DNA sequence: GCAAAAGTGTTTGGCATACACCCATGA
DNA sequence: TCATGGGTGTATGCCAAACACTTTTGC
């Protein structure tokens, strides 16, 4: 990966970068890490990622770097391959092709440590994740668009919601990611008619107001559906 | 890329493989090339592809190999990135990660040479493209599914139809790729209501029977649509 | 009893589906 | 005139969208 002056680059090398999304307090968040790679990137930030070992797949590498650099247990994540970025100048230090992954994790599934921010890894609202290293703004933008698109025709949002949730939570998360205002009655009718969720009988939220019925996804697999 | 006994593999190398589809005589065709790489692959067949140079993008490499190995002018193709295949054992000769592309070209746009079959490159019906080298059956299957899916919600079929076509040709191609039987009246109503095609005024097919109106796509860009 | 969120039904219009016959042409 | 493919309309049912009030709870 090092570009020395002595020997020319023979081959491009391969990296895996991962966009880890979660959702908390009404906002879509992305996990960022500190990037400090002089001379080009000094004390800046980017997505967790790194090179692929000869003995691991791109997805293995994505998971390894998420654990090591972002401090999130990969076993808690749902991940899909996003896109492979191969612009020749995307890494000024040498020729690196990056396989990018889109990963989702419910906030409630994270440990206290994983939820928290440190000097080397932290959660940032997607809207304020600017000036990232490499081509990571492009990767993040790609991932955000893909997520927006996927939630409208798959059950992938199940991977961002807690195991049990209210229909209002579902609707708010869906609407926040799309920046759309939804009709409560129509949203509920659609979701229920699709048959993708079932009420957890007898379980309701607590709190100051009228309790809400809890639901869960019937299947844990991400499926294509007709249109939410 | 060579795996010698002398030095261990340092890095994976990157290749680009391309699934080039065309459509002729009622059948979806894929371009195959001869593969002869002893000791593992002797006189067998596969998708056109090869390594990425340090100075080119994955898409550049895809186009270059399509020209060199498949004998098709890349400028005639429409291409989309498909998926990156990184299974450790996908190439028995060493560690190769492959960025796969899905490319489309109308049969009518091909030259006589490009339409024809040689000992090193030929068109095969997708259904009979079996026993390909490497993981190319998996790649082809992935590409076929993606194509089937994309034609239902984008205008990508414009890249497989000739510039001017009849609605019957459109319908037949659409139905053949999906293996679906379509209702002629409903198909026409939908396509016309979507506003993606316009009649070429005054142009009709010749032939033995009643002439058919020719249409063209209004836009040459591939767009997402509501549902064909 | 009040503040806050949960939960519920109806009307309307548009679209998908199913379905069968006449038209234009060349041989 | 016949064989072949081109071209058209209607009825039905479902679904999306618009829209406002009542219920339940904790304080």
Short mmCIF file of C-alpha atoms (C1' of nucleotides) in Angstrom, two decimals:
data_model
loop_
_atom_site.label_atom_id
_atom_site.label_comp_id
_atom_site.label_asym_id
_atom_site.label_seq_id
_atom_site.Cartn_x
_atom_site.Cartn_y
_atom_site.Cartn_z
CA UNK A 1 0.00 0.00 0.00
CA UNK A 2 2.92 2.30 0.59
CA UNK A 3 3.93 4.26 -2.42
CA UNK A 4 7.67 4.56 -2.16
CA UNK A 5 9.86 6.33 -4.65
CA UNK A 6 11.97 3.24 -5.13
CA UNK A 7 9.54 0.87 -6.71
CA UNK A 8 6.56 1.64 -8.90
CA UNK A 9 3.12 0.42 -7.95
CA UNK A 10 2.56 -3.02 -9.31
CA UNK A 11 -1.00 -3.60 -8.26
CA UNK A 12 -3.79 -1.70 -6.69
CA UNK A 13 -4.57 -2.85 -3.18
CA UNK A 14 -7.99 -3.46 -1.74
CA UNK A 15 -9.65 -1.94 1.25
CA UNK A 16 -13.05 -2.25 2.86
CA UNK A 17 -14.83 0.82 4.23
CA UNK A 18 -18.05 0.61 6.19
CA UNK A 19 -20.86 3.04 6.70
CA UNK A 20 -22.38 2.06 10.05
CA UNK A 21 -25.75 3.68 10.63
CA UNK A 22 -27.80 3.77 13.76
CA UNK A 23 -30.79 5.86 14.78
CA UNK A 24 -31.30 7.66 18.04
CA UNK A 25 -33.25 10.65 19.29
CA UNK A 26 -34.93 11.19 15.94
CA UNK A 27 -31.71 11.34 13.96
CA UNK A 28 -29.82 9.04 11.64
CA UNK A 29 -26.25 8.67 12.91
CA UNK A 30 -23.07 7.42 11.28
CA UNK A 31 -19.99 6.10 13.05
CA UNK A 32 -16.87 8.13 12.30
CA UNK A 33 -13.28 7.50 13.28
CA UNK A 34 -10.24 9.62 13.63
CA UNK A 35 -7.95 9.64 10.60
CA UNK A 36 -4.35 10.70 11.01
CA UNK A 37 -2.22 9.81 8.03
CA UNK A 38 0.38 12.44 7.29
CA UNK A 39 1.11 14.12 5.05
CA UNK A 40 -2.30 14.20 3.44
CA UNK A 41 -4.68 13.60 6.31
CA UNK A 42 -3.78 15.13 9.64
CA UNK A 43 -6.18 15.00 12.54
CA UNK A 44 -9.26 14.55 10.40
CA UNK A 45 -12.06 11.99 10.28
CA UNK A 46 -13.50 9.32 8.10
CA UNK A 47 -15.37 6.05 7.91
CA UNK A 48 -13.95 2.97 9.60
CA UNK A 49 -12.03 0.87 7.11
CA UNK A 50 -8.72 -0.58 6.11
CA UNK A 51 -6.94 -3.07 3.93
CA UNK A 52 -8.13 -6.56 3.15
CA UNK A 53 -5.89 -9.43 4.18
CA UNK A 54 -5.11 -12.10 1.61
CA UNK A 55 -6.96 -14.65 3.69
CA UNK A 56 -10.22 -12.81 4.28
CA UNK A 57 -13.15 -11.67 2.19
CA UNK A 58 -14.05 -8.03 1.78
CA UNK A 59 -16.88 -8.54 4.21
CA UNK A 60 -14.54 -10.12 6.77
CA UNK A 61 -12.29 -7.10 6.47
CA UNK A 62 -15.23 -4.73 6.86
CA UNK A 63 -16.23 -6.47 10.08
CA UNK A 64 -12.68 -6.56 11.44
CA UNK A 65 -12.09 -2.86 10.88
CA UNK A 66 -15.46 -1.93 12.34
CA UNK A 67 -14.49 -3.73 15.52
CA UNK A 68 -10.94 -2.42 15.67
CA UNK A 69 -11.44 1.15 14.54
CA UNK A 70 -15.04 1.92 15.34
CA UNK A 71 -15.33 -0.16 18.49
CA UNK A 72 -18.59 -1.83 17.50
CA UNK A 73 -19.08 -5.58 17.78
CA UNK A 74 -19.55 -6.73 14.21
CA UNK A 75 -21.86 -9.53 15.30
CA UNK A 76 -24.45 -6.91 16.16
CA UNK A 77 -24.50 -5.46 12.66
CA UNK A 78 -26.54 -6.21 9.62
CA UNK A 79 -24.40 -5.47 6.53
CA UNK A 80 -24.89 -5.29 2.79
CA UNK A 81 -22.32 -4.60 0.14
CA UNK A 82 -22.81 -1.05 -1.12
CA UNK A 83 -20.48 -0.27 -4.02
CA UNK A 84 -16.85 -0.52 -5.02
CA UNK A 85 -15.03 2.76 -5.40
CA UNK A 86 -12.04 2.65 -7.69
CA UNK A 87 -11.23 6.19 -8.69
CA UNK A 88 -7.49 6.29 -9.31
CA UNK A 89 -6.93 9.30 -7.08
CA UNK A 90 -9.33 8.42 -4.30
CA UNK A 91 -6.45 7.84 -1.89
CA UNK A 92 -3.57 10.29 -2.42
CA UNK A 93 -1.11 7.91 -0.78
CA UNK A 94 -1.43 5.21 -3.43
CA UNK A 95 -3.75 3.12 -5.48
CA UNK A 96 -6.50 1.75 -3.26
CA UNK A 97 -9.76 0.27 -4.44
CA UNK A 98 -12.40 0.23 -1.71
CA UNK A 99 -15.31 -2.13 -1.34
CA UNK A 100 -17.85 -0.21 0.70
CA UNK A 101 -20.44 -1.75 3.02
CA UNK A 102 -23.63 -0.39 4.44
CA UNK A 103 -24.27 -1.62 7.99
CA UNK A 104 -27.19 -1.06 10.33
CA UNK A 105 -27.55 -1.55 14.06
CA UNK A 106 -30.37 -0.62 16.45
CA UNK A 107 -29.27 1.85 19.08
CA UNK A 108 -30.78 -0.35 21.78
CA UNK A 109 -28.55 -3.24 20.78
CA UNK A 110 -25.38 -1.25 21.44
CA UNK A 111 -23.58 -1.39 24.77
CA UNK A 112 -22.98 1.75 26.75
CA UNK A 113 -19.45 1.87 25.36
CA UNK A 114 -20.62 1.39 21.82
CA UNK A 115 -23.17 4.15 22.20
CA UNK A 116 -20.63 6.57 23.55
CA UNK A 117 -18.16 8.81 21.81
CA UNK A 118 -14.41 8.80 22.27
CA UNK A 119 -11.54 10.72 20.73
CA UNK A 120 -11.05 8.01 18.12
CA UNK A 121 -14.60 6.90 17.29
CA UNK A 122 -17.95 8.62 17.66
CA UNK A 123 -21.49 8.90 16.35
CA UNK A 124 -22.27 11.86 14.13
CA UNK A 125 -25.61 12.94 12.67
CA UNK A 126 -25.39 12.16 8.97
CA UNK A 127 -26.36 15.69 8.06
CA UNK A 128 -23.33 17.10 9.85
CA UNK A 129 -20.72 14.56 8.71
CA UNK A 130 -18.75 16.86 6.42
CA UNK A 131 -15.15 17.06 5.23
CA UNK A 132 -14.32 13.42 5.57
CA UNK A 133 -11.00 11.98 4.41
CA UNK A 134 -10.49 10.16 1.09
CA UNK A 135 -13.72 9.94 -0.92
CA UNK A 136 -15.72 9.17 2.19
CA UNK A 137 -18.22 11.95 1.65
CA UNK A 138 -19.11 10.33 -1.62
CA UNK A 139 -19.35 6.92 0.04
CA UNK A 140 -21.56 8.27 2.80
CA UNK A 141 -23.80 10.05 0.35
CA UNK A 142 -24.10 6.87 -1.69
CA UNK A 143 -24.97 4.89 1.43
CA UNK A 144 -27.58 7.38 2.55
CA UNK A 145 -29.29 7.30 -0.81
CA UNK A 146 -29.20 3.53 -0.87
CA UNK A 147 -30.70 3.34 2.61
CA UNK A 148 -33.47 5.76 1.68
CA UNK A 149 -34.27 3.71 -1.36
CA UNK A 150 -34.08 0.32 0.34
CA UNK A 151 -36.43 1.15 3.19
CA UNK A 152 -39.19 1.83 0.67
CA UNK A 153 -39.20 -1.62 -0.90
CA UNK A 154 -37.58 -3.96 1.61
CA UNK A 155 -37.95 -4.74 5.29
CA UNK A 156 -34.41 -3.52 5.96
CA UNK A 157 -35.65 -1.03 8.53
CA UNK A 158 -36.11 -4.04 10.80
CA UNK A 159 -32.34 -3.88 11.22
CA UNK A 160 -32.47 -0.38 12.60
CA UNK A 161 -35.48 -0.75 14.88
CA UNK A 162 -35.27 -2.39 18.30
CA UNK A 163 -36.64 -5.90 18.49
CA UNK A 164 -39.92 -4.59 19.86
CA UNK A 165 -41.19 -1.21 18.81
CA UNK A 166 -44.36 0.82 18.50
CA UNK A 167 -45.85 1.71 15.14
CA UNK A 168 -45.21 5.34 15.97
CA UNK A 169 -41.51 4.61 16.37
CA UNK A 170 -41.53 2.77 13.07
CA UNK A 171 -43.30 5.66 11.38
CA UNK A 172 -41.02 8.29 12.86
CA UNK A 173 -37.86 6.44 11.84
CA UNK A 174 -39.19 5.84 8.37
CA UNK A 175 -40.26 9.43 7.96
CA UNK A 176 -37.04 10.87 9.39
CA UNK A 177 -34.84 8.89 7.02
CA UNK A 178 -36.94 9.92 4.03
CA UNK A 179 -37.53 13.45 5.33
CA UNK A 180 -41.18 12.81 4.62
CA UNK A 181 -44.35 13.55 6.52
CA UNK A 182 -46.53 10.49 6.76
CA UNK A 183 -50.18 10.02 7.55
CA UNK A 184 -50.47 8.02 10.74
CA UNK A 185 -53.60 6.13 9.74
CA UNK A 186 -52.43 5.27 6.26
CA UNK A 187 -49.00 4.21 7.48
CA UNK A 188 -50.51 1.82 10.01
CA UNK A 189 -52.93 0.38 7.50
CA UNK A 190 -50.15 -0.28 5.03
CA UNK A 191 -47.75 -1.81 7.48
CA UNK A 192 -50.41 -4.04 8.98
CA UNK A 193 -51.78 -5.09 5.61
CA UNK A 194 -48.30 -6.06 4.42
CA UNK A 195 -48.24 -8.61 7.21
CA UNK A 196 -44.60 -7.96 8.07
CA UNK A 197 -45.15 -7.18 11.75
CA UNK A 198 -47.20 -8.73 14.50
CA UNK A 199 -48.25 -7.32 17.85
CA UNK A 200 -46.45 -8.65 20.91
CA UNK A 201 -49.57 -9.69 22.74
CA UNK A 202 -49.99 -8.00 26.04
CA UNK A 203 -46.91 -5.82 25.78
CA UNK A 204 -47.20 -2.08 25.87
CA UNK A 205 -44.93 0.87 26.44
CA UNK A 206 -44.93 2.55 29.80
CA UNK A 207 -44.51 6.27 30.29
CA UNK A 208 -46.59 9.24 31.15
CA UNK A 209 -49.25 8.83 28.46
CA UNK A 210 -51.49 6.25 26.95
CA UNK A 211 -49.50 3.01 26.50
CA UNK A 212 -48.74 1.90 22.97
CA UNK A 213 -48.90 -1.64 21.61
CA UNK A 214 -45.48 -3.16 20.92
CA UNK A 215 -44.86 -4.93 17.63
CA UNK A 216 -42.08 -7.05 16.21
CA UNK A 217 -41.08 -8.12 12.74
CA UNK A 218 -42.41 -11.56 11.91
CA UNK A 219 -39.29 -12.50 9.98
CA UNK A 220 -35.76 -11.42 10.76
CA UNK A 221 -34.73 -11.68 7.11
CA UNK A 222 -34.65 -8.64 4.90
CA UNK A 223 -37.19 -9.18 2.16
CA UNK A 224 -38.37 -7.26 -0.83
CA UNK A 225 -41.92 -6.07 -0.43
CA UNK A 226 -44.41 -4.41 -2.66
CA UNK A 227 -44.00 -0.82 -1.46
CA UNK A 228 -44.42 0.56 1.96
CA UNK B 1 -1.41 -12.53 -9.59
CA UNK B 2 0.84 -15.48 -10.09
CA UNK B 3 1.04 -17.70 -7.09
CA UNK B 4 4.56 -19.02 -7.07
CA UNK B 5 6.01 -21.25 -4.43
CA UNK B 6 8.83 -18.87 -3.79
CA UNK B 7 7.03 -15.91 -2.31
CA UNK B 8 3.86 -15.82 -0.29
CA UNK B 9 0.97 -13.68 -1.41
CA UNK B 10 1.26 -10.19 -0.07
CA UNK B 11 -1.94 -8.67 -1.33
CA UNK B 12 -5.02 -9.66 -3.16
CA UNK B 13 -5.15 -8.38 -6.71
CA UNK B 14 -8.15 -6.87 -8.41
CA UNK B 15 -9.88 -7.93 -11.56
CA UNK B 16 -12.93 -6.74 -13.46
CA UNK B 17 -15.33 -9.23 -15.03
CA UNK B 18 -18.19 -8.19 -17.26
CA UNK B 19 -21.49 -9.81 -18.07
CA UNK B 20 -22.39 -8.49 -21.52
CA UNK B 21 -26.01 -9.17 -22.42
CA UNK B 22 -27.73 -8.74 -25.72
CA UNK B 23 -31.05 -9.98 -27.03
CA UNK B 24 -31.74 -11.63 -30.35
CA UNK B 25 -34.27 -14.02 -31.79
CA UNK B 26 -36.34 -14.08 -28.64
CA UNK B 27 -33.46 -15.03 -26.37
CA UNK B 28 -31.24 -13.29 -23.85
CA UNK B 29 -27.61 -13.88 -24.81
CA UNK B 30 -24.36 -13.48 -22.88
CA UNK B 31 -20.91 -13.05 -24.35
CA UNK B 32 -18.50 -15.83 -23.34
CA UNK B 33 -14.81 -16.19 -24.00
CA UNK B 34 -12.41 -19.05 -24.10
CA UNK B 35 -10.50 -19.64 -20.86
CA UNK B 36 -7.29 -21.62 -20.96
CA UNK B 37 -5.28 -21.29 -17.80
CA UNK B 38 -3.55 -24.52 -16.86
CA UNK B 39 -3.49 -26.29 -14.60
CA UNK B 40 -6.95 -25.48 -13.29
CA UNK B 41 -8.81 -24.29 -16.34
CA UNK B 42 -8.05 -26.03 -19.61
CA UNK B 43 -10.05 -25.31 -22.71
CA UNK B 44 -13.05 -24.05 -20.84
CA UNK B 45 -15.11 -20.83 -20.96
CA UNK B 46 -15.96 -17.83 -18.87
CA UNK B 47 -16.91 -14.18 -18.79
CA UNK B 48 -14.58 -11.61 -20.33
CA UNK B 49 -12.41 -10.08 -17.64
CA UNK B 50 -8.92 -9.56 -16.31
CA UNK B 51 -6.75 -7.59 -13.97
CA UNK B 52 -7.04 -3.89 -13.25
CA UNK B 53 -4.03 -1.74 -14.05
CA UNK B 54 -2.80 0.64 -11.39
CA UNK B 55 -3.71 3.58 -13.59
CA UNK B 56 -7.28 2.66 -14.48
CA UNK B 57 -10.58 2.38 -12.68
CA UNK B 58 -12.45 -0.88 -12.40
CA UNK B 59 -14.82 0.33 -15.08
CA UNK B 60 -11.93 1.19 -17.39
CA UNK B 61 -10.60 -2.32 -16.92
CA UNK B 62 -14.01 -3.82 -17.62
CA UNK B 63 -14.22 -1.91 -20.89
CA UNK B 64 -10.68 -2.76 -21.92
CA UNK B 65 -11.15 -6.47 -21.37
CA UNK B 66 -14.49 -6.51 -23.13
CA UNK B 67 -12.79 -5.06 -26.18
CA UNK B 68 -9.72 -7.27 -26.04
CA UNK B 69 -11.24 -10.58 -25.00
CA UNK B 70 -14.84 -10.37 -26.13
CA UNK B 71 -14.27 -8.32 -29.28
CA UNK B 72 -17.05 -5.82 -28.55
CA UNK B 73 -16.50 -2.07 -28.85
CA UNK B 74 -16.97 -0.82 -25.30
CA UNK B 75 -18.36 2.49 -26.55
CA UNK B 76 -21.46 0.62 -27.69
CA UNK B 77 -22.21 -0.71 -24.21
CA UNK B 78 -24.25 0.57 -21.35
CA UNK B 79 -22.67 -0.67 -18.11
CA UNK B 80 -23.50 -0.67 -14.41
CA UNK B 81 -21.45 -1.99 -11.55
CA UNK B 82 -22.96 -5.26 -10.38
CA UNK B 83 -21.20 -6.60 -7.31
CA UNK B 84 -17.74 -7.31 -5.99
CA UNK B 85 -16.89 -10.94 -5.49
CA UNK B 86 -14.20 -11.60 -2.93
CA UNK B 87 -14.46 -15.23 -1.90
CA UNK B 88 -10.96 -16.30 -0.97
CA UNK B 89 -11.02 -19.39 -3.18
CA UNK B 90 -12.86 -17.93 -6.14
CA UNK B 91 -9.72 -18.18 -8.26
CA UNK B 92 -7.66 -21.30 -7.49
CA UNK B 93 -4.52 -19.69 -8.86
CA UNK B 94 -4.34 -16.98 -6.26
CA UNK B 95 -6.18 -14.30 -4.42
CA UNK B 96 -8.25 -12.28 -6.85
CA UNK B 97 -11.09 -9.96 -5.94
CA UNK B 98 -13.36 -9.27 -8.89
CA UNK B 99 -15.50 -6.21 -9.49
CA UNK B 100 -18.27 -7.42 -11.78
CA UNK B 101 -20.13 -5.25 -14.29
CA UNK B 102 -23.44 -5.73 -16.02
CA UNK B 103 -23.42 -4.42 -19.58
CA UNK B 104 -26.15 -4.21 -22.19
CA UNK B 105 -26.04 -3.69 -25.93
CA UNK B 106 -28.79 -3.87 -28.56
CA UNK B 107 -28.15 -6.57 -31.12
CA UNK B 108 -28.77 -4.09 -33.91
CA UNK B 109 -25.96 -1.86 -32.69
CA UNK B 110 -23.38 -4.62 -33.08
CA UNK B 111 -21.32 -5.01 -36.23
CA UNK B 112 -21.40 -8.23 -38.20
CA UNK B 113 -18.16 -9.26 -36.51
CA UNK B 114 -19.46 -8.44 -33.07
CA UNK B 115 -22.62 -10.43 -33.72
CA UNK B 116 -20.70 -13.45 -34.87
CA UNK B 117 -19.09 -16.25 -32.93
CA UNK B 118 -15.43 -17.22 -33.05
CA UNK B 119 -13.32 -19.81 -31.29
CA UNK B 120 -12.37 -17.31 -28.61
CA UNK B 121 -15.55 -15.28 -28.09
CA UNK B 122 -19.18 -16.06 -28.77
CA UNK B 123 -22.79 -15.39 -27.80
CA UNK B 124 -24.52 -18.03 -25.70
CA UNK B 125 -28.14 -18.16 -24.56
CA UNK B 126 -28.04 -17.43 -20.85
CA UNK B 127 -29.98 -20.57 -20.07
CA UNK B 128 -27.28 -22.75 -21.61
CA UNK B 129 -24.24 -20.98 -20.19
CA UNK B 130 -23.15 -23.69 -17.78
CA UNK B 131 -19.86 -24.83 -16.27
CA UNK B 132 -18.07 -21.53 -16.47
CA UNK B 133 -14.60 -21.03 -14.99
CA UNK B 134 -13.94 -19.37 -11.63
CA UNK B 135 -17.15 -18.28 -9.92
CA UNK B 136 -18.59 -17.02 -13.19
CA UNK B 137 -21.77 -19.04 -12.91
CA UNK B 138 -22.49 -17.20 -9.70
CA UNK B 139 -21.66 -13.88 -11.35
CA UNK B 140 -23.90 -14.63 -14.31
CA UNK B 141 -26.74 -15.71 -12.09
CA UNK B 142 -26.36 -12.54 -10.04
CA UNK B 143 -26.39 -10.45 -13.21
CA UNK B 144 -29.47 -12.17 -14.58
CA UNK B 145 -31.39 -11.59 -11.38
CA UNK B 146 -30.31 -7.98 -11.29
CA UNK B 147 -31.38 -7.44 -14.87
CA UNK B 148 -34.76 -9.03 -14.23
CA UNK B 149 -35.26 -6.82 -11.25
CA UNK B 150 -34.03 -3.61 -12.88
CA UNK B 151 -36.25 -3.82 -15.92
CA UNK B 152 -39.31 -3.72 -13.68
CA UNK B 153 -38.54 -0.37 -12.06
CA UNK B 154 -36.14 1.42 -14.39
CA UNK B 155 -35.97 2.23 -18.08
CA UNK B 156 -32.83 0.11 -18.44
CA UNK B 157 -34.44 -1.99 -21.15
CA UNK B 158 -33.91 1.01 -23.42
CA UNK B 159 -30.29 -0.13 -23.48
CA UNK B 160 -31.21 -3.50 -24.94
CA UNK B 161 -33.80 -2.36 -27.47
CA UNK B 162 -32.85 -0.88 -30.83
CA UNK B 163 -33.23 2.86 -31.12
CA UNK B 164 -36.61 2.43 -32.78
CA UNK B 165 -38.83 -0.48 -31.89
CA UNK B 166 -42.43 -1.60 -31.87
CA UNK B 167 -44.40 -2.03 -28.69
CA UNK B 168 -44.65 -5.72 -29.50
CA UNK B 169 -40.85 -5.99 -29.55
CA UNK B 170 -40.71 -4.16 -26.24
CA UNK B 171 -43.30 -6.45 -24.76
CA UNK B 172 -41.67 -9.61 -26.05
CA UNK B 173 -38.25 -8.66 -24.74
CA UNK B 174 -39.67 -7.68 -21.38
CA UNK B 175 -41.69 -10.87 -21.14
CA UNK B 176 -38.85 -13.11 -22.28
CA UNK B 177 -36.42 -11.76 -19.70
CA UNK B 178 -38.96 -12.16 -16.93
CA UNK B 179 -40.34 -15.43 -18.31
CA UNK B 180 -43.74 -13.85 -17.92
CA UNK B 181 -46.82 -13.76 -20.10
CA UNK B 182 -48.10 -10.25 -20.50
CA UNK B 183 -51.41 -8.86 -21.61
CA UNK B 184 -50.87 -6.86 -24.77
CA UNK B 185 -53.46 -4.20 -24.06
CA UNK B 186 -52.43 -3.65 -20.48
CA UNK B 187 -48.74 -3.53 -21.35
CA UNK B 188 -49.35 -0.84 -23.96
CA UNK B 189 -51.53 1.19 -21.67
CA UNK B 190 -48.91 1.14 -18.95
CA UNK B 191 -45.97 1.97 -21.17
CA UNK B 192 -47.82 4.81 -22.87
CA UNK B 193 -49.17 6.21 -19.64
CA UNK B 194 -45.67 6.23 -18.13
CA UNK B 195 -44.67 8.64 -20.84
CA UNK B 196 -41.27 7.05 -21.39
CA UNK B 197 -41.68 6.41 -25.12
CA UNK B 198 -43.00 8.42 -28.02
CA UNK B 199 -44.09 7.27 -31.47
CA UNK B 200 -41.74 8.06 -34.33
CA UNK B 201 -44.29 9.87 -36.43
CA UNK B 202 -44.86 8.31 -39.77
CA UNK B 203 -42.48 5.41 -39.30
CA UNK B 204 -43.72 1.87 -39.46
CA UNK B 205 -42.25 -1.56 -39.86
CA UNK B 206 -42.41 -3.20 -43.27
CA UNK B 207 -42.94 -6.89 -43.73
CA UNK B 208 -45.63 -9.23 -44.82
CA UNK B 209 -48.36 -8.10 -42.40
CA UNK B 210 -49.96 -5.01 -41.08
CA UNK B 211 -47.23 -2.41 -40.38
CA UNK B 212 -46.49 -1.55 -36.76
CA UNK B 213 -45.86 1.90 -35.35
CA UNK B 214 -42.24 2.50 -34.33
CA UNK B 215 -41.47 4.07 -30.98
CA UNK B 216 -38.37 5.43 -29.30
CA UNK B 217 -37.43 6.22 -25.72
CA UNK B 218 -37.87 9.90 -24.99
CA UNK B 219 -34.79 10.01 -22.77
CA UNK B 220 -31.61 8.04 -23.25
CA UNK B 221 -30.89 8.06 -19.51
CA UNK B 222 -31.79 5.12 -17.36
CA UNK B 223 -34.34 6.35 -14.83
CA UNK B 224 -36.23 4.83 -11.98
CA UNK B 225 -39.92 4.64 -12.71
CA UNK B 226 -42.96 3.76 -10.75
CA UNK B 227 -43.41 0.19 -11.99
CA UNK B 228 -43.78 -1.11 -15.44
"C1'" DG C 1 -59.40 17.84 34.23
"C1'" DC C 2 -55.69 18.58 31.36
"C1'" DA C 3 -51.70 17.58 28.57
"C1'" DA C 4 -49.83 14.29 25.56
"C1'" DA C 5 -49.60 10.58 22.66
"C1'" DA C 6 -52.39 6.30 20.95
"C1'" DG C 7 -55.59 4.66 18.13
"C1'" DT C 8 -59.33 4.37 14.70
"C1'" DG C 9 -62.97 4.64 9.49
"C1'" DT C 10 -64.74 6.48 5.40
"C1'" DT C 11 -64.75 8.52 1.00
"C1'" DT C 12 -62.67 9.23 -3.45
"C1'" DG C 13 -60.08 8.59 -7.46
"C1'" DG C 14 -56.84 6.19 -9.99
"C1'" DC C 15 -54.69 2.13 -11.41
"C1'" DA C 16 -54.12 -2.99 -12.20
"C1'" DT C 17 -56.39 -6.80 -14.03
"C1'" DA C 18 -59.16 -9.57 -16.95
"C1'" DC C 19 -61.00 -10.23 -21.19
"C1'" DA C 20 -62.25 -10.62 -27.26
"C1'" DC C 21 -62.67 -8.70 -31.50
"C1'" DC C 22 -61.65 -5.91 -35.78
"C1'" DC C 23 -57.86 -4.00 -38.88
"C1'" DA C 24 -54.20 -3.74 -42.33
"C1'" DT C 25 -51.10 -5.93 -45.17
"C1'" DG C 26 -48.75 -9.22 -48.65
"C1'" DA C 27 -49.15 -13.36 -50.78
"C1'" DT D 1 -59.59 -14.29 -49.36
"C1'" DC D 2 -56.75 -15.85 -46.09
"C1'" DA D 3 -53.04 -15.96 -42.88
"C1'" DT D 4 -50.63 -13.23 -39.74
"C1'" DG D 5 -49.54 -9.98 -36.54
"C1'" DG D 6 -51.21 -4.92 -35.15
"C1'" DG D 7 -54.17 -2.49 -32.59
"C1'" DT D 8 -58.06 -1.11 -29.45
"C1'" DG D 9 -62.05 -0.35 -24.78
"C1'" DT D 10 -64.67 -1.54 -20.78
"C1'" DA D 11 -65.96 -3.30 -16.33
"C1'" DT D 12 -64.37 -4.59 -11.72
"C1'" DG D 13 -61.96 -4.54 -7.58
"C1'" DC D 14 -58.27 -2.99 -4.87
"C1'" DC D 15 -55.38 0.28 -3.02
"C1'" DA D 16 -53.43 4.95 -2.06
"C1'" DA D 17 -54.52 9.39 -0.32
"C1'" DA D 18 -56.95 12.75 2.21
"C1'" DC D 19 -58.98 13.88 6.31
"C1'" DA D 20 -60.44 14.68 12.45
"C1'" DC D 21 -61.93 12.99 16.45
"C1'" DT D 22 -62.06 9.82 20.59
"C1'" DT D 23 -59.35 7.13 24.03
"C1'" DT D 24 -56.06 6.26 27.59
"C1'" DT D 25 -52.80 7.47 30.73
"C1'" DG D 26 -49.98 10.21 34.50
"C1'" DC D 27 -49.82 14.26 36.76
#
